[in-house]
Coordinates of C-alpha atoms in Angstrom, one line a residue:
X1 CA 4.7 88.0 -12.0
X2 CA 3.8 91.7 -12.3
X3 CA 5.5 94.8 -11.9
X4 CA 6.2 96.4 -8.9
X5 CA 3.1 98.2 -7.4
X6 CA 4.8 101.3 -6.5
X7 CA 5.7 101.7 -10.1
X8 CA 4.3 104.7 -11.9
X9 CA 7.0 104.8 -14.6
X10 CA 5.8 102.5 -17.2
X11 CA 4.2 103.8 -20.4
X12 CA 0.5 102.7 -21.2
X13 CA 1.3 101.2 -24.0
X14 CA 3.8 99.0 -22.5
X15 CA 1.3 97.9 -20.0
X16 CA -1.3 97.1 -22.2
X17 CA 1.3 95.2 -24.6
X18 CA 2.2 93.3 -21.6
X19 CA -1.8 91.8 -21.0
X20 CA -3.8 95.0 -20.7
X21 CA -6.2 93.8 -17.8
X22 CA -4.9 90.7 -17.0
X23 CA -1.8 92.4 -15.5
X24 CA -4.7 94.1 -13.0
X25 CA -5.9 91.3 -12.1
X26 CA -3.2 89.9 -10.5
X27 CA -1.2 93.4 -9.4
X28 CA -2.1 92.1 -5.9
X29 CA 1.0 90.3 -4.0
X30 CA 3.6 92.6 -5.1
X31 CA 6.6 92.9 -2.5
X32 CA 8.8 95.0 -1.5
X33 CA 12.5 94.8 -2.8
X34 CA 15.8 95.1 -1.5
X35 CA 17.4 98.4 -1.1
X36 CA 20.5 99.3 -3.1
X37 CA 23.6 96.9 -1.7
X38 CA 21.9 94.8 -0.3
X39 CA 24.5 91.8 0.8
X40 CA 23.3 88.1 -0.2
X41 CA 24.4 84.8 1.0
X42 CA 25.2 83.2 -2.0
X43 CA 25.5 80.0 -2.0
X44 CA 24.7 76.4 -3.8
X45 CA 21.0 75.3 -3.3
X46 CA 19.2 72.0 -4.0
X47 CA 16.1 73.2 -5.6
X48 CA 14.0 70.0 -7.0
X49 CA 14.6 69.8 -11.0
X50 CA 11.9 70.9 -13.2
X51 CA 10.0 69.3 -15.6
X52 CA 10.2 69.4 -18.8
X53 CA 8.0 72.2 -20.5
X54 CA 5.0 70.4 -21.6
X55 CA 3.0 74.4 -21.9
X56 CA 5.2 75.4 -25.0
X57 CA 3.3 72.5 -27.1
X58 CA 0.1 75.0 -27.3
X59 CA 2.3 78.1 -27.8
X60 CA 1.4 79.0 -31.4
X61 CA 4.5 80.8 -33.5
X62 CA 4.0 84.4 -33.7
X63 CA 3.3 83.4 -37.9
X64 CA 0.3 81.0 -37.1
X65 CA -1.7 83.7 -35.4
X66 CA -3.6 86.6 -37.2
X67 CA -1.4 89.4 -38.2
X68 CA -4.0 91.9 -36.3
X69 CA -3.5 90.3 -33.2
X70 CA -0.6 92.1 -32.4
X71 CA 1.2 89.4 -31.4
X72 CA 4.6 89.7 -34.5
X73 CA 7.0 90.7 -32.1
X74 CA 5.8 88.1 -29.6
X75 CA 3.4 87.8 -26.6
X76 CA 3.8 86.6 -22.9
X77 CA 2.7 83.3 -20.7
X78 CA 1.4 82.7 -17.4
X79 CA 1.7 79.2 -15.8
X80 CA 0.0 77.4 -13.6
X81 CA 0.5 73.8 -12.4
X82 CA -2.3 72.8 -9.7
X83 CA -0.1 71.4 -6.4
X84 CA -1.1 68.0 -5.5
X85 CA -3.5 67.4 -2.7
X86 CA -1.5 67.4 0.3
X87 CA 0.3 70.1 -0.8
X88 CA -0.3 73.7 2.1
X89 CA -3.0 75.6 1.0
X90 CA -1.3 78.7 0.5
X91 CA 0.2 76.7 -2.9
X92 CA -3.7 76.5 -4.3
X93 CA -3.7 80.2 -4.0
X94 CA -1.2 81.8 -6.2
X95 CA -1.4 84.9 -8.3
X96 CA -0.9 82.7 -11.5
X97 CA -4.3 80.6 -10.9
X98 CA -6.2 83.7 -10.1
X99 CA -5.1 85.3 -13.2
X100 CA -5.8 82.2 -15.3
X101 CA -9.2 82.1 -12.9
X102 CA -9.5 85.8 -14.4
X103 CA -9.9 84.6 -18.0
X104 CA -12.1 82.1 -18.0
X105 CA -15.8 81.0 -17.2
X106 CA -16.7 78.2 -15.8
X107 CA -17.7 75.1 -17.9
X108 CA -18.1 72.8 -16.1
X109 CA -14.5 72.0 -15.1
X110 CA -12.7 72.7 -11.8
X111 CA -8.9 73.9 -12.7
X112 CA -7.5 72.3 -9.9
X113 CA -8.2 69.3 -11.0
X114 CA -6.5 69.9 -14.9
X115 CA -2.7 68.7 -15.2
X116 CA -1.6 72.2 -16.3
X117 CA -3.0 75.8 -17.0
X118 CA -2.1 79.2 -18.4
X119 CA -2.4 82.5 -20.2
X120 CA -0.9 83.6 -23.4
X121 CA -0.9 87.9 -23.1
X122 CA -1.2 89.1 -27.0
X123 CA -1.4 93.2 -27.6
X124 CA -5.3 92.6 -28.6
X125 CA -6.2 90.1 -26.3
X126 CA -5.3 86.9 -24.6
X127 CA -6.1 82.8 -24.4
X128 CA -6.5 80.7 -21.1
X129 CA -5.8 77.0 -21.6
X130 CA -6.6 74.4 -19.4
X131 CA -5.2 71.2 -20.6
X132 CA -6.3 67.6 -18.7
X133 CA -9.1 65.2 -18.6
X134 CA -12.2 66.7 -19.2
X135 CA -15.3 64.9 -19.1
X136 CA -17.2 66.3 -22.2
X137 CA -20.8 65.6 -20.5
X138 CA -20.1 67.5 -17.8
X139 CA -19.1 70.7 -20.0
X140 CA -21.9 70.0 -22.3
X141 CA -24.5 70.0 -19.4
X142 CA -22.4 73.0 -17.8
X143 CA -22.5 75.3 -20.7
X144 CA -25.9 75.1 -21.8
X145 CA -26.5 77.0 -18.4
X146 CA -24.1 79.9 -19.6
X147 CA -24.3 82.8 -22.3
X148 CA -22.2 80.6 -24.8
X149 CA -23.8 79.3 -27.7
X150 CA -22.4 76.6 -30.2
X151 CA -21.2 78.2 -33.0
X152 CA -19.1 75.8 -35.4
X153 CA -16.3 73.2 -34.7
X154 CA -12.5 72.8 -35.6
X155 CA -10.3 69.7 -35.0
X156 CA -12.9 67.7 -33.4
X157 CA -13.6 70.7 -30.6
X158 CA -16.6 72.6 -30.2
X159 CA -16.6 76.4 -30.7
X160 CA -18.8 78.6 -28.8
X161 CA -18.9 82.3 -28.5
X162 CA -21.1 84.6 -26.3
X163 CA -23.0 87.3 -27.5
X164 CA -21.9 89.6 -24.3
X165 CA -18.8 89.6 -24.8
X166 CA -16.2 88.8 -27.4
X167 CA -15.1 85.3 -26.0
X168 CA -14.6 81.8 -27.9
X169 CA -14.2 79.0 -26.5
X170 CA -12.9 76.0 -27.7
X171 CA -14.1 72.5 -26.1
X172 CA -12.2 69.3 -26.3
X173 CA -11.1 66.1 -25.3
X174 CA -8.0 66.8 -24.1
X175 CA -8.3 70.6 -23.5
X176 CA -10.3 73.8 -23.2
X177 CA -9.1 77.4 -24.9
X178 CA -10.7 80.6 -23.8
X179 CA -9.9 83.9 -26.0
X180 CA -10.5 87.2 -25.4
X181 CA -10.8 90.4 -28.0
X182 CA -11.6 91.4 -31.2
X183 CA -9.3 88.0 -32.3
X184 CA -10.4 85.5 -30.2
X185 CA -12.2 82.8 -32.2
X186 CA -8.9 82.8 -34.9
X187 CA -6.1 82.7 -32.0
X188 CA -8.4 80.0 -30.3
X189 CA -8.0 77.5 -33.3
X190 CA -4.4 78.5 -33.7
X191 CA -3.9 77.9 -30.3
X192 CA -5.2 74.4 -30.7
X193 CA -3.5 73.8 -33.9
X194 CA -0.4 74.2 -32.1
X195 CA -1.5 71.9 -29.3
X196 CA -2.0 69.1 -31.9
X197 CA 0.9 69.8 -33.0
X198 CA -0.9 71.2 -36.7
X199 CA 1.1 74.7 -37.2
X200 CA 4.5 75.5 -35.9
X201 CA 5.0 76.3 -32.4
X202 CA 6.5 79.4 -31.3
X203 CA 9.7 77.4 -30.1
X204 CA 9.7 76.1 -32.9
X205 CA 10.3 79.2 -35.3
X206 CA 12.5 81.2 -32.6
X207 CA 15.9 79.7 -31.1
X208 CA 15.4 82.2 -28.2
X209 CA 12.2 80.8 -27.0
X210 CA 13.8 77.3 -27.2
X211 CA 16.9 78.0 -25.5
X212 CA 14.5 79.8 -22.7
X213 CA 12.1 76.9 -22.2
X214 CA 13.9 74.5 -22.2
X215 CA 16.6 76.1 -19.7
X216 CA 13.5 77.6 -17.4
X217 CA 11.5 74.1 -17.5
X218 CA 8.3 74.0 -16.2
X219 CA 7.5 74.7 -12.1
X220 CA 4.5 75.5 -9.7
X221 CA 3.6 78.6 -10.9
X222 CA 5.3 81.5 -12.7
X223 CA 5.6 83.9 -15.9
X224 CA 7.8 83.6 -19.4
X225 CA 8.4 86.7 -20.7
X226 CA 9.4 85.4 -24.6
X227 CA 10.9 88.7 -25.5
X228 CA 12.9 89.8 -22.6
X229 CA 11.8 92.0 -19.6
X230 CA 12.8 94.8 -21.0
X231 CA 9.7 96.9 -21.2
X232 CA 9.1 96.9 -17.3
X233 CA 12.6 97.0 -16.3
X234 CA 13.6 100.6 -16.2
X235 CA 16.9 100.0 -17.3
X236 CA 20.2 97.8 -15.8
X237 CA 21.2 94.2 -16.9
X238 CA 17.5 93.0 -17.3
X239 CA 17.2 95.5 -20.6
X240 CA 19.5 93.3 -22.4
X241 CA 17.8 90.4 -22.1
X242 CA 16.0 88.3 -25.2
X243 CA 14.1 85.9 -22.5
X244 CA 13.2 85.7 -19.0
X245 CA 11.4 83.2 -16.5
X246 CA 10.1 83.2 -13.1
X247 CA 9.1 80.7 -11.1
X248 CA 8.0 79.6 -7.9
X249 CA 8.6 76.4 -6.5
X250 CA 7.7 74.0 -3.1
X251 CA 8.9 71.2 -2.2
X252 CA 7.1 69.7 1.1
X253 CA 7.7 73.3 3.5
X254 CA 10.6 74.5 1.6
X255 CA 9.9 77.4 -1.3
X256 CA 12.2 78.4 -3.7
X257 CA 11.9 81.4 -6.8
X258 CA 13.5 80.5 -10.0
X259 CA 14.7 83.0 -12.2
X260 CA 16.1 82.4 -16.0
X261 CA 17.8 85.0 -17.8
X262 CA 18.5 84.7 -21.4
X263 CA 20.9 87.2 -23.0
X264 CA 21.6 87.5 -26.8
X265 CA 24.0 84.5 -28.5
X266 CA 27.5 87.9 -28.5
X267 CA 26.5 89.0 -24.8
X268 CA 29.2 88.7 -22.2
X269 CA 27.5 87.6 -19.3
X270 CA 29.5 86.5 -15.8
X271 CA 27.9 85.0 -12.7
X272 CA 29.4 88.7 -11.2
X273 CA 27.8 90.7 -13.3
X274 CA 24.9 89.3 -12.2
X275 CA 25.2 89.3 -8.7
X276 CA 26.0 93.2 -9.5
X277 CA 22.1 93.6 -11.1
X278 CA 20.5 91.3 -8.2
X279 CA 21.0 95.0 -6.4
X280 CA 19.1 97.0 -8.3
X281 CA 15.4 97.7 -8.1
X282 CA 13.5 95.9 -10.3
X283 CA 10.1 94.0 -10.7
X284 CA 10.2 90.5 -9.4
X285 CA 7.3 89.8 -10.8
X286 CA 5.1 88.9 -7.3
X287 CA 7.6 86.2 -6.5
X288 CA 8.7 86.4 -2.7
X289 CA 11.0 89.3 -2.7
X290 CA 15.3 88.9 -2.4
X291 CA 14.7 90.1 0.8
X292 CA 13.0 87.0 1.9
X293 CA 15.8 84.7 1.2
X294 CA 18.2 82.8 3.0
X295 CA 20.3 82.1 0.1
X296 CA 21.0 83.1 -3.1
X297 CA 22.5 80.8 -6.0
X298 CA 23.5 82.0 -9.1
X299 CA 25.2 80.1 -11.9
X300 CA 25.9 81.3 -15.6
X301 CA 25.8 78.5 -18.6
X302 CA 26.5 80.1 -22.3
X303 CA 24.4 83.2 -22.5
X304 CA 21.7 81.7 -19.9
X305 CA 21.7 82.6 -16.4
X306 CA 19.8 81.4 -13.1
X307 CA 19.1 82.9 -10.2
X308 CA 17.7 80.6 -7.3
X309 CA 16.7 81.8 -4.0
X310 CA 15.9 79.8 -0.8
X311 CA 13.0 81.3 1.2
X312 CA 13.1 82.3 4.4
X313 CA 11.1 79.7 6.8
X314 CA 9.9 82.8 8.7
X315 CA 8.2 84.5 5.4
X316 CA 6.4 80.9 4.0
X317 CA 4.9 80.8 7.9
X318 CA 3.9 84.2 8.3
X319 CA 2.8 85.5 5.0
X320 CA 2.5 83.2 2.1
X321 CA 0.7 80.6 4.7
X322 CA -1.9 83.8 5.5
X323 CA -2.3 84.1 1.6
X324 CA -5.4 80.8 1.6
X325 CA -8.0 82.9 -0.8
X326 CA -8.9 81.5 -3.6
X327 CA -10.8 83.2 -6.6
X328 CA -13.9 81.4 -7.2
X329 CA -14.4 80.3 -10.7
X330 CA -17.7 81.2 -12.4
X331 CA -19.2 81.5 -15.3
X332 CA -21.0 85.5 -14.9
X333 CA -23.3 87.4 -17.1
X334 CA -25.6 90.9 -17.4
X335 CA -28.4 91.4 -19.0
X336 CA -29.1 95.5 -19.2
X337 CA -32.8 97.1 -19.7
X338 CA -32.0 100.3 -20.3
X339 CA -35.8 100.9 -20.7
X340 CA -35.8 99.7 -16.8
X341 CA -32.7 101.5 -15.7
X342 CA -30.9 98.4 -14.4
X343 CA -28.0 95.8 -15.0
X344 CA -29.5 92.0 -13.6
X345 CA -25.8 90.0 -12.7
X346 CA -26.2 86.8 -12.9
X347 CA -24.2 83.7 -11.5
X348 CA -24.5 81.1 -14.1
X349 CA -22.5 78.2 -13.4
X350 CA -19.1 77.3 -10.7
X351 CA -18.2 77.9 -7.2
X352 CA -20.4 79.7 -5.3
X353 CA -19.3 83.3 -3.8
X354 CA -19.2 85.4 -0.5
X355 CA -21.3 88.3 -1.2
X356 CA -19.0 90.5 1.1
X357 CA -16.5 89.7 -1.8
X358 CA -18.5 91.1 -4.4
X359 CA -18.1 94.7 -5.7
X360 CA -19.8 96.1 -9.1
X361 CA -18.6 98.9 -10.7
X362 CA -19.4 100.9 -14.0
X363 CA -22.5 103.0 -15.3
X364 CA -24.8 102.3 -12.3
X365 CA -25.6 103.5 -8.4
X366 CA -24.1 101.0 -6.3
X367 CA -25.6 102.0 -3.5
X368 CA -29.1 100.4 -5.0
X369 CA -27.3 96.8 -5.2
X370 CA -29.7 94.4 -3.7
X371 CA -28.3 91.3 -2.2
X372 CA -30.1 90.5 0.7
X373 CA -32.3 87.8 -0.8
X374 CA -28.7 85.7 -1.5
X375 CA -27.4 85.5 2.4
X376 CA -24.1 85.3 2.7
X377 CA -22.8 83.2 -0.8
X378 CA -24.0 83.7 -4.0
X379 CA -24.7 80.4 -6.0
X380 CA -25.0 79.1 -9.3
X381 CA -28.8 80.4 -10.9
X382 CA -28.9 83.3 -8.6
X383 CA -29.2 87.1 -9.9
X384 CA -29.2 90.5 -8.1
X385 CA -30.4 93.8 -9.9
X386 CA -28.4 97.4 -10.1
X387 CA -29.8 100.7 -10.9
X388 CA -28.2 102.3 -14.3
X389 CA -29.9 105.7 -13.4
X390 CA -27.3 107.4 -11.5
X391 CA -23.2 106.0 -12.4
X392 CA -21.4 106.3 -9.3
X393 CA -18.5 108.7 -11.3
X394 CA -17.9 110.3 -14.2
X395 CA -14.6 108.2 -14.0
X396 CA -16.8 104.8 -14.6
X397 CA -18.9 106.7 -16.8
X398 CA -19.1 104.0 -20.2
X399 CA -17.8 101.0 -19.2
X400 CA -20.7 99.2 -18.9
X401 CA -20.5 97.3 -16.3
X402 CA -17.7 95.5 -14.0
X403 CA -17.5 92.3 -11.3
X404 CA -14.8 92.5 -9.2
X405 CA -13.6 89.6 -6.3
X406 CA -11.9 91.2 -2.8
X407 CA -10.4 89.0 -0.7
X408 CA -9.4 89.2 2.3
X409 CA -5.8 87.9 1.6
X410 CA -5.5 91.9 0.1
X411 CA -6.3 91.0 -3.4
X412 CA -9.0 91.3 -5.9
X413 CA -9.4 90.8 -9.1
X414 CA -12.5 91.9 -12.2
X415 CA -13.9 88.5 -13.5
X416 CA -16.3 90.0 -15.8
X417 CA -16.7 93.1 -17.6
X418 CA -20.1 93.9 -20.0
X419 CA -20.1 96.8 -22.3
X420 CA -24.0 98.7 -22.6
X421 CA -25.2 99.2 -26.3

């Protein structure tokens, strides 16, 4: 779902157009890809069907949102469906739910138990949506323990924003919207406008997005990039395209990636010429790699092509079933006396976390972190102090102050970030 790690080529302002620091926090999990001529097996696979895409009904039309956003020429999506119970627990851990667990605090509601999730990436900022039964109590008892304070309501959800940070979030029945950035409290209600179906939706006002939902469907976990790959493609087949889709998919032990490729309505695309581009180096996004499939099926409709691959048995048993980390989901703050010289972090609300998990970066001396007192997990109401007196490196010099999650699965990911008045 991200670009390949190893790739220093693209521009800044491509990256941060992309999601900015969402695509760091979920950089981890990139594979390697096949060299140049690589040979395939091609042939037809029975992947299970997808479902219709129900995440498009919050996808607000590029129009509905504020024109500062940065979001005209359009944004991207992150999904992620939570598996069923019995489902292996490598599928609770993808990259999708930690980058959704990225963008959010706890409230109060776990995400595996919410019937879909995902990101919207804008060029200012972003929105995590949660959508299932939420038990309003709960979040109500949850976020009274947290920096958010109630600040207004819109369409019969509560609006609350944090005086840390520039988050809203918007608290329903049916649903909960996070936003991020100097934007966040008017993409928020645009983003549930769209949900109840109030302003347009984005597939609603562009025939590409249609045509590349509705052929993509909705799967495990993946990424929609509205407006094509192109800016993370370095060139080849992929740079033409005006949609594409990625998704993972299990069925009992079998896996499966997904890919949709939508081309513009005069292109003169052939199942060849895209079995010529599956050669090439290019992202695949931290779906399991070509190299890890048994087969390959590719089939052309119209200006639409898929590309389904069949994972090796071998690479679901010996690395996606070592891949059982999951981010924990909490709801963090700081508190900074710069009279005192020190940062307090404090655990507010959610899952509780290994402390050898925890790294703090920014305008402090980590070496004066002080977490003996919490044992081995850190739990909701706890605290630890930091010394601002000495920053660890001219290089974290301003940015406050950082929380970032290791695993031991070989990714991490910052959950919280505080800027210092």
């Amino acid at each position: 779902m991200t670009p390949d790690c190893n790739d220093r080529t693209t521009p800044r302002r491509q990256v941060l157009r992309a999601g900015g620091a969402t695509l760091a926090s979920i950089l981890a999990g990139c594979n390697g890809l096949p060299p140049l001529g690589t040979q395939f097996k091609y042939g037809s696979i029975d992947v299970p069907q997808a479902e219709p895409p129900s995440y498009r009904e919050w996808f607000p039309a590029p129009s509905a949102l504020p024109d500062a956003s940065d979001a005209s020429d359009g944004y991207s999506a992150i999904v992620h469906v939570p598996p069923p119970t019995n489902a292996p627990t490598w599928a609770r851990s993808s990259a999708a739910r930690r980058a959704v667990v990225s963008n959010m605090d706890y409230v109060g509601v776990d995400i595996d138990d919410m019937d879909i999730t995902f990101l919207q990436l804008y060029g200012t900022g972003m929105t995590a949506i949660l959508v299932g039964d939420i038990d309003p109590a709960a979040v109500r008892d949850t976020v009274r323990e947290t920096a958010y304070e109630r600040v207004d309501t819109h369409a019969g959800y509560d609006l609350y924003e944090r005086g840390d940070r520039p988050w809203t979030v918007a608290l329903g029945p049916e649903a909960i919207v996070f936003g991020d950035g100097p934007h966040a409290r008017a993409v928020v209600t645009a983003t549930v406008d769209a949900g109840r179906g109030d302003v347009p939706r984005y597939h609603e006002r562009d025939a590409n997005v249609a045509t590349l939902t509705e052929s993509a469907g909705q799967r495990r976990w993946g990424r929609l990039w509205l407006r094509g790959i192109q800016s993370i493609t370095g060139g080849g087949m992929l740079e033409d395209t005006v949609g594409w889709a990625g998704w993972l998919e299990h069925d009992g032990e079998d896996v499966y990636t997904v890919e949709t490729w939508l081309f513009p309505e005069e292109y003169d695309v052939s199942e060849q010429a895209v079995k010529e581009a599956l050669k090439n180096d290019y992202p695949t996004m931290s779906l399991p790699s070509r190299r890890h499939a048994s087969a390959v099926d590719v089939t052309v409709e119209g200006r639409v092509a898929t590309i389904t691959l069949a994972i090796k048995r071998s690479y679901v048993n010996e690395t996606l079933a070592q891949k059982t980390s999951q981010l924990p989901a909490v709801a963090w703050r700081a508190t900074h006396d710069p009279d005192a010289e020190q940062v307090t972090i404090h655990h507010d609300a959610g899952d509780s976390v290994p402390t050898d998990a925890l790294r703090v970066i920014g305008d402090l001396d980590p070496s004066t972190i002080d977490i003996g007192h919490l044992g081995g997990r850190m739990e909701p109401g706890e605290s630890f102090t930091v010394s601002t007196a000495a920053p660890e490196t001219d290089d974290d010099a301003g940015i406050g102050v950082r929380i970032i999650i290791h695993s031991d699965s070989g990714w991490s990911a910052t959950v919280y970030k505080h800027e210092f008045e």
